[in-house]
Coordinates of N, CA and C in Angstrom, one line a residue:
Q25 N 13.6 -0.2 -14.7 CA 13.0 0.6 -15.4 C 11.5 -0.5 -14.9
R26 N 11.1 0.6 -14.2 CA 9.6 -0.1 -13.7 C 8.1 -0.1 -14.3
Q27 N 7.9 -1.3 -14.7 CA 6.8 -1.9 -15.7 C 5.1 -1.3 -14.6
L28 N 5.8 -1.6 -13.9 CA 4.0 -0.9 -13.3 C 3.9 -0.8 -11.7
V29 N 3.7 0.6 -11.9 CA 4.0 1.4 -10.8 C 2.3 2.2 -10.5
E30 N 2.0 1.6 -9.0 CA 0.8 1.3 -8.5 C 0.3 2.8 -7.4
S31 N 0.0 3.5 -6.8 CA -0.9 4.2 -5.8 C -2.3 4.5 -5.2
G32 N -2.3 5.4 -4.5 CA -3.5 5.8 -4.1 C -4.1 4.7 -2.5
G33 N -3.3 4.0 -2.5 CA -3.4 3.1 -0.8 C -3.1 4.7 0.5
G34 N -3.2 3.4 1.9 CA -3.9 4.2 2.6 C -4.4 4.1 3.8
L35 N -4.9 4.9 4.9 CA -5.2 4.1 6.0 C -6.9 5.3 5.6
V36 N -8.0 3.7 5.9 CA -9.5 4.6 5.9 C -9.9 3.5 7.0
Q37 N -11.2 4.3 7.5 CA -12.2 4.6 7.9 C -13.0 2.5 7.2
A38 N -13.3 1.5 8.5 CA -14.5 0.1 7.8 C -15.3 1.0 7.3
G39 N -16.1 0.8 6.2 CA -17.0 1.8 5.1 C -17.0 2.8 4.7
G40 N -15.7 3.2 4.2 CA -14.9 4.2 3.5 C -14.4 3.6 2.7
S41 N -14.0 4.6 1.0 CA -13.9 4.3 -0.3 C -12.4 4.4 -0.4
L42 N -11.3 3.4 -0.9 CA -10.3 4.1 -1.8 C -10.2 3.9 -3.2
R43 N -9.4 4.5 -4.6 CA -9.2 3.8 -5.4 C -7.7 4.1 -5.9
L44 N -7.2 2.9 -6.0 CA -5.8 2.5 -6.5 C -5.8 2.9 -7.6
S45 N -4.4 3.2 -7.9 CA -4.7 3.5 -10.2 C -2.4 2.1 -9.9
C46 N -3.3 1.4 -11.7 CA -1.5 1.4 -11.6 C -1.3 2.0 -12.9
A47 N 0.0 3.0 -12.8 CA 0.8 3.4 -14.1 C 1.3 1.7 -15.0
A48 N 1.5 1.5 -16.5 CA 2.0 0.6 -17.1 C 2.3 0.6 -18.0
S49 N 3.5 0.1 -18.3 CA 4.5 0.8 -19.7 C 3.9 0.7 -20.8
R50 N 3.4 1.2 -21.5 CA 3.1 1.4 -23.1 C 3.2 0.1 -23.6
S51 N 4.6 -0.4 -23.8 CA 4.9 -2.1 -24.0 C 4.6 -2.7 -23.6
I52 N 4.0 -3.3 -22.6 CA 3.2 -4.2 -21.7 C 1.8 -4.2 -21.5
F53 N 0.9 -2.8 -21.6 CA -0.5 -2.9 -21.6 C -1.4 -3.1 -22.3
S54 N -0.9 -2.9 -23.1 CA -2.1 -2.9 -24.6 C -2.5 -4.4 -24.2
I55 N -2.1 -5.5 -24.4 CA -2.6 -6.3 -24.9 C -3.0 -7.1 -24.0
A56 N -2.3 -7.2 -22.1 CA -2.4 -7.9 -21.2 C -3.6 -7.2 -20.4
A57 N -3.5 -8.4 -20.1 CA -4.5 -8.7 -18.6 C -4.4 -7.9 -17.7
M58 N -5.3 -7.2 -17.2 CA -3.9 -6.3 -15.9 C -5.5 -7.0 -14.1
G59 N -4.5 -7.6 -13.9 CA -5.4 -7.3 -12.2 C -4.5 -6.9 -11.5
W60 N -5.5 -6.7 -10.1 CA -5.2 -6.6 -8.4 C -4.9 -8.1 -7.4
Y61 N -4.1 -7.7 -7.1 CA -4.2 -9.2 -6.0 C -4.2 -8.3 -4.9
R62 N -3.6 -9.0 -3.8 CA -3.3 -8.6 -2.6 C -3.1 -9.8 -1.4
Q63 N -2.6 -9.8 -0.8 CA -1.3 -9.9 0.5 C -1.8 -9.8 1.8
A64 N -2.4 -10.6 2.8 CA -2.5 -10.3 4.1 C -1.9 -10.3 5.0
P65 N -1.0 -10.2 5.9 CA 0.3 -10.4 6.7 C -0.2 -11.9 7.6
G66 N 0.6 -13.2 6.7 CA 0.3 -14.8 7.0 C -0.2 -14.9 6.0
K67 N -0.8 -14.2 5.1 CA -0.9 -15.6 4.4 C -1.3 -15.0 3.0
Q68 N -2.0 -16.3 2.1 CA -0.9 -16.0 0.5 C -1.3 -14.9 -0.1
R69 N -1.0 -14.8 -1.2 CA -1.6 -13.5 -2.3 C -2.5 -14.7 -2.8
E70 N -3.3 -13.7 -2.8 CA -4.6 -13.3 -3.9 C -5.6 -13.4 -5.1
L71 N -5.9 -13.2 -6.0 CA -6.0 -13.1 -6.3 C -7.8 -11.5 -5.9
V72 N -8.1 -11.1 -6.7 CA -9.0 -10.0 -6.3 C -9.7 -9.3 -7.5
A73 N -9.1 -8.7 -9.0 CA -10.0 -8.7 -9.7 C -9.1 -8.7 -10.7
I74 N -9.9 -8.6 -12.0 CA -9.4 -8.8 -13.3 C -9.7 -8.2 -14.3
I75 N -9.2 -7.9 -15.2 CA -9.3 -7.1 -16.3 C -8.7 -7.5 -17.9
T76 N -9.6 -7.8 -18.8 CA -9.1 -8.4 -20.0 C -9.1 -6.9 -21.0
S77 N -8.1 -7.6 -22.3 CA -7.3 -6.0 -22.5 C -9.1 -5.4 -23.3
G78 N -9.8 -7.3 -23.8 CA -11.0 -6.6 -24.2 C -12.3 -5.7 -23.3
G79 N -11.8 -6.1 -21.6 CA -12.9 -5.2 -20.8 C -14.3 -6.0 -20.3
S80 N -13.5 -7.5 -20.4 CA -14.1 -8.5 -19.2 C -13.8 -8.9 -17.9
T81 N -14.2 -8.6 -16.7 CA -13.4 -8.3 -15.8 C -14.1 -9.7 -14.9
N82 N -13.8 -9.5 -14.1 CA -13.6 -11.0 -13.2 C -13.5 -10.7 -11.9
Y83 N -13.9 -11.5 -10.6 CA -13.9 -10.6 -8.9 C -14.1 -11.7 -8.1
A84 N -12.9 -12.1 -7.5 CA -13.6 -12.6 -6.0 C -14.5 -12.0 -5.2
D85 N -14.6 -13.5 -4.9 CA -16.9 -13.7 -4.2 C -16.4 -12.2 -3.6
S86 N -15.3 -12.3 -2.1 CA -15.2 -11.4 -1.5 C -15.5 -9.8 -2.0
V87 N -15.6 -9.3 -2.8 CA -15.7 -8.3 -3.0 C -16.1 -8.0 -4.1
K88 N -16.5 -8.2 -4.3 CA -18.0 -8.8 -5.0 C -18.7 -7.5 -4.8
G89 N -19.7 -6.5 -5.6 CA -20.4 -5.2 -5.5 C -20.2 -4.1 -4.8
R90 N -18.3 -4.4 -4.1 CA -17.7 -3.6 -3.2 C -16.7 -2.2 -4.2
F91 N -16.2 -4.0 -5.1 CA -14.8 -3.0 -6.3 C -15.2 -3.0 -7.2
T92 N -14.4 -2.8 -7.7 CA -14.4 -1.8 -9.2 C -13.7 -1.8 -9.8
I93 N -13.2 -3.3 -11.0 CA -12.0 -2.4 -11.6 C -12.7 -1.5 -12.9
S94 N -11.3 -0.7 -14.0 CA -11.2 -0.4 -14.5 C -9.8 -0.4 -15.5
R95 N -10.2 0.0 -16.8 CA -8.5 0.4 -17.9 C -9.0 1.9 -18.4
D96 N -7.8 2.7 -18.4 CA -7.7 3.6 -19.5 C -7.6 3.2 -20.9
N97 N -6.8 2.4 -21.6 CA -6.3 2.6 -22.5 C -5.7 3.1 -23.0
A98 N -6.2 4.0 -22.8 CA -5.6 5.6 -23.7 C -4.5 5.9 -22.8
K99 N -4.7 5.9 -22.0 CA -3.4 6.5 -19.9 C -2.9 5.5 -20.0
N100 N -2.8 4.3 -20.0 CA -2.4 2.9 -20.0 C -2.3 3.1 -18.9
M101 N -3.7 2.8 -17.5 CA -4.2 2.5 -16.7 C -5.0 2.2 -16.0
V102 N -4.5 1.4 -15.0 CA -6.2 0.1 -14.9 C -6.2 1.1 -13.0
Y103 N -6.9 0.9 -12.6 CA -7.9 1.7 -11.7 C -8.3 0.4 -10.5
L104 N -8.2 0.3 -8.7 CA -9.6 -0.2 -8.2 C -9.9 1.0 -7.7
Q105 N -11.3 0.7 -7.1 CA -12.2 0.9 -6.8 C -12.9 0.5 -6.1
M106 N -12.9 1.2 -4.3 CA -12.6 0.1 -3.5 C -13.9 0.8 -2.2
N107 N -15.4 0.2 -2.5 CA -16.1 1.1 -1.6 C -16.2 0.1 -0.9
S108 N -17.1 0.5 0.7 CA -18.4 -0.3 1.6 C -16.6 -1.0 2.5
L109 N -15.4 -0.8 2.5 CA -14.4 -1.5 2.6 C -14.2 -2.0 4.3
K110 N -13.8 -2.8 4.6 CA -13.9 -3.9 5.5 C -12.8 -4.2 5.7
S111 N -12.1 -4.3 7.4 CA -10.9 -4.3 8.1 C -10.4 -6.1 7.2
E112 N -11.1 -6.6 7.1 CA -10.3 -7.9 6.4 C -10.0 -7.7 4.6
D113 N -10.6 -6.3 4.5 CA -9.5 -5.8 3.2 C -7.7 -5.5 3.0
T114 N -8.1 -5.5 4.6 CA -6.4 -5.0 4.6 C -5.1 -5.8 4.0
A115 N -4.5 -5.6 3.0 CA -3.1 -6.0 2.4 C -2.4 -5.1 1.9
V116 N -1.5 -5.5 1.1 CA -1.1 -5.4 -0.2 C -1.1 -5.6 -0.9
Y117 N -1.3 -3.9 -1.9 CA -2.9 -4.6 -3.7 C -1.0 -4.4 -4.4
Y118 N -1.6 -5.2 -4.9 CA -0.6 -5.5 -6.0 C -0.3 -5.5 -7.2
C119 N -0.3 -4.5 -8.7 CA -1.0 -4.6 -9.7 C 0.0 -6.1 -10.6
N120 N -0.5 -6.5 -11.6 CA -0.5 -7.7 -12.5 C -0.4 -6.9 -14.3
A121 N 0.3 -7.5 -14.4 CA 0.3 -7.4 -16.1 C 0.5 -8.9 -16.6
H122 N -1.0 -9.5 -17.0 CA -0.2 -11.2 -17.8 C -0.7 -10.7 -19.4
W123 N 0.2 -11.5 -19.5 CA 0.5 -12.0 -21.1 C 0.7 -13.2 -21.7
S124 N -0.7 -14.4 -21.7 CA -0.3 -15.4 -22.1 C 1.1 -16.1 -23.1
G125 N 0.8 -15.0 -24.2 CA 1.8 -15.0 -25.8 C 1.5 -15.8 -26.3
S126 N 1.8 -15.5 -27.3 CA 0.5 -16.6 -28.8 C 2.1 -16.5 -30.1
P127 N 1.9 -17.4 -30.9 CA 2.5 -17.5 -31.9 C 3.8 -16.7 -32.3
L128 N 3.6 -15.4 -32.0 CA 4.4 -14.3 -32.6 C 5.4 -13.4 -31.0
T129 N 4.5 -13.7 -29.8 CA 5.4 -12.9 -29.1 C 5.3 -13.7 -27.6
R130 N 6.2 -13.2 -27.0 CA 6.5 -13.9 -25.2 C 5.6 -13.9 -24.4
P131 N 5.7 -15.0 -23.6 CA 4.1 -15.1 -23.0 C 5.2 -13.8 -21.8
Y132 N 4.6 -12.9 -21.0 CA 5.2 -12.6 -20.1 C 4.0 -12.0 -18.1
D133 N 4.6 -11.8 -17.3 CA 3.6 -11.5 -15.7 C 4.6 -10.3 -14.9
Y134 N 4.0 -9.7 -15.3 CA 5.3 -8.0 -14.0 C 4.1 -8.0 -13.1
W135 N 4.8 -7.3 -12.0 CA 4.3 -7.0 -10.7 C 4.7 -5.5 -11.1
G136 N 4.0 -4.9 -10.2 CA 3.8 -3.6 -9.4 C 4.9 -4.1 -8.2
Q137 N 5.3 -2.8 -7.3 CA 5.9 -3.1 -6.0 C 4.9 -3.4 -4.8
G138 N 3.4 -2.6 -5.8 CA 2.6 -3.2 -3.7 C 2.3 -1.7 -4.0
T139 N 1.1 -1.4 -2.6 CA 1.3 -0.5 -2.3 C 0.0 -0.9 -0.6
Q140 N -0.3 0.0 0.4 CA -0.4 -1.4 1.7 C -2.2 -0.3 1.6
V141 N -2.9 -1.2 2.1 CA -4.6 -0.2 2.3 C -4.4 -1.8 3.9
T142 N -4.8 -0.1 4.7 CA -5.0 -0.7 5.9 C -6.6 0.5 6.4
V143 N -7.4 -1.1 6.8 CA -8.9 -0.8 6.9 C -9.2 -0.7 9.2
S144 N -9.7 1.1 9.3 CA -9.6 0.2 10.3 C -11.4 0.4 10.7
S145 N -11.9 -0.8 11.5 CA -12.5 -0.6 11.8 C -13.3 -0.2 13.2

């Protein structure tokens, strides 16, 4: 059973927009920090944006002002709104759920299967 399922990738022209969605299982979503990562061909996977269970956000410098991460706790969903897309945003985008653990709960780190985003110049 997949814990995270991404959707919303595709082909878009430079300057365009896409919205990625990630559906999470209830058991992992509520306390986890949810993040979007991406991996371009020949490059390491990098953090794009992260949102904590409390709603605090952090972004890679390369996407600040263009991308917005959000979460819907009622639907166990996390989103990445991507505007003003550039060719260098082309990558496979992965959803991540991270929980560092507590005295009563084990830590975990789950990944989605990835969704391709291609930006044509």
